[in-house]
Amino acid sequence: FKVLKPGGLMLLVVKNFIRDQKEIRLDHDTRLLCEKAGFAFVEEHHRILTQQSFWRTIYYRRFPDAPRIDREYVLVFRK
């Protein structure tokens, strides 16, 4: 927060993850933490992932009913 000038933007790229076969919403948690730190939320964009990582592919083989993580989020905040 201290390194940004007033009105400066911070962009974060985050991706949700799986814990105990449940999706953990890192996008929501990050937004709440940044707002508590004093940033104002501006907007959110997402990008659909065309491929899964090696580790994610192995996880889905082991747990086929686990939720799919198919996007990453770009969160935009203003100081």
Coordinates of C-alpha atoms in Angstrom, one line a residue:
F1 CA 0.0 0.0 0.0
K2 CA 2.8 2.4 0.9
V3 CA 4.7 2.0 -2.5
L4 CA 1.7 3.1 -4.6
K5 CA 1.0 6.8 -5.3
P6 CA -2.5 8.0 -4.4
G7 CA -4.9 6.8 -7.2
G8 CA -2.4 4.2 -8.3
L9 CA -3.6 0.8 -9.5
M10 CA -2.7 -2.7 -8.3
L11 CA -3.5 -5.7 -10.5
L12 CA -3.3 -9.2 -9.1
V13 CA -3.7 -12.4 -11.0
V14 CA -5.0 -15.2 -8.8
K15 CA -6.4 -18.7 -9.4
N16 CA -8.7 -20.7 -7.0
F17 CA -7.4 -24.0 -5.8
I18 CA -8.7 -27.3 -4.4
R19 CA -8.3 -28.5 -0.8
D20 CA -9.9 -31.7 0.4
Q21 CA -11.8 -31.9 -2.9
K22 CA -13.4 -28.5 -2.4
E23 CA -12.8 -25.3 -4.3
I24 CA -11.2 -22.6 -2.2
R25 CA -12.2 -19.1 -3.6
L26 CA -8.8 -17.3 -3.5
D27 CA -10.3 -14.6 -5.7
H28 CA -12.9 -13.6 -3.0
D29 CA -10.4 -14.0 -0.1
T30 CA -7.8 -11.8 -1.9
R31 CA -10.4 -9.1 -2.6
L32 CA -11.5 -9.0 1.1
L33 CA -7.9 -8.8 2.3
C34 CA -7.0 -6.0 -0.1
E35 CA -10.1 -4.0 0.9
K36 CA -9.1 -4.4 4.6
A37 CA -5.6 -3.2 3.7
G38 CA -7.2 0.1 2.3
F39 CA -7.5 -0.7 -1.4
A40 CA -10.7 0.1 -3.3
F41 CA -11.9 -2.7 -5.6
V42 CA -12.3 -1.5 -9.2
E43 CA -13.1 -4.5 -11.4
E44 CA -12.5 -8.2 -12.0
H45 CA -11.7 -9.9 -15.2
H46 CA -11.3 -13.6 -15.8
R47 CA -9.5 -15.8 -18.4
I48 CA -10.6 -19.3 -19.3
L49 CA -7.7 -21.8 -19.0
T50 CA -7.3 -23.9 -22.1
Q51 CA -5.1 -26.5 -20.4
Q52 CA -4.7 -27.9 -16.9
S53 CA -1.3 -28.1 -15.2
F54 CA 0.4 -31.4 -14.8
W55 CA -0.4 -31.5 -11.1
R56 CA -4.0 -30.6 -11.7
T57 CA -4.4 -33.4 -14.3
I58 CA -3.0 -36.0 -11.9
Y59 CA -5.3 -34.7 -9.1
Y60 CA -8.4 -35.1 -11.4
R61 CA -7.3 -38.7 -12.2
R62 CA -7.3 -39.5 -8.5
F63 CA -10.4 -37.5 -7.7
P64 CA -12.6 -37.3 -10.8
D65 CA -15.5 -35.7 -8.9
A66 CA -13.4 -32.8 -7.6
P67 CA -14.5 -29.3 -8.9
R68 CA -12.7 -28.1 -12.0
I69 CA -10.5 -25.1 -11.8
D70 CA -11.0 -23.7 -15.3
R71 CA -10.2 -19.9 -15.0
E72 CA -7.9 -17.4 -13.4
Y73 CA -8.9 -13.9 -12.2
V74 CA -7.4 -10.5 -12.7
L75 CA -8.4 -8.3 -9.8
V76 CA -7.9 -4.5 -10.1
F77 CA -7.6 -2.2 -7.1
R78 CA -7.0 1.5 -6.6
K79 CA -5.2 3.1 -3.7

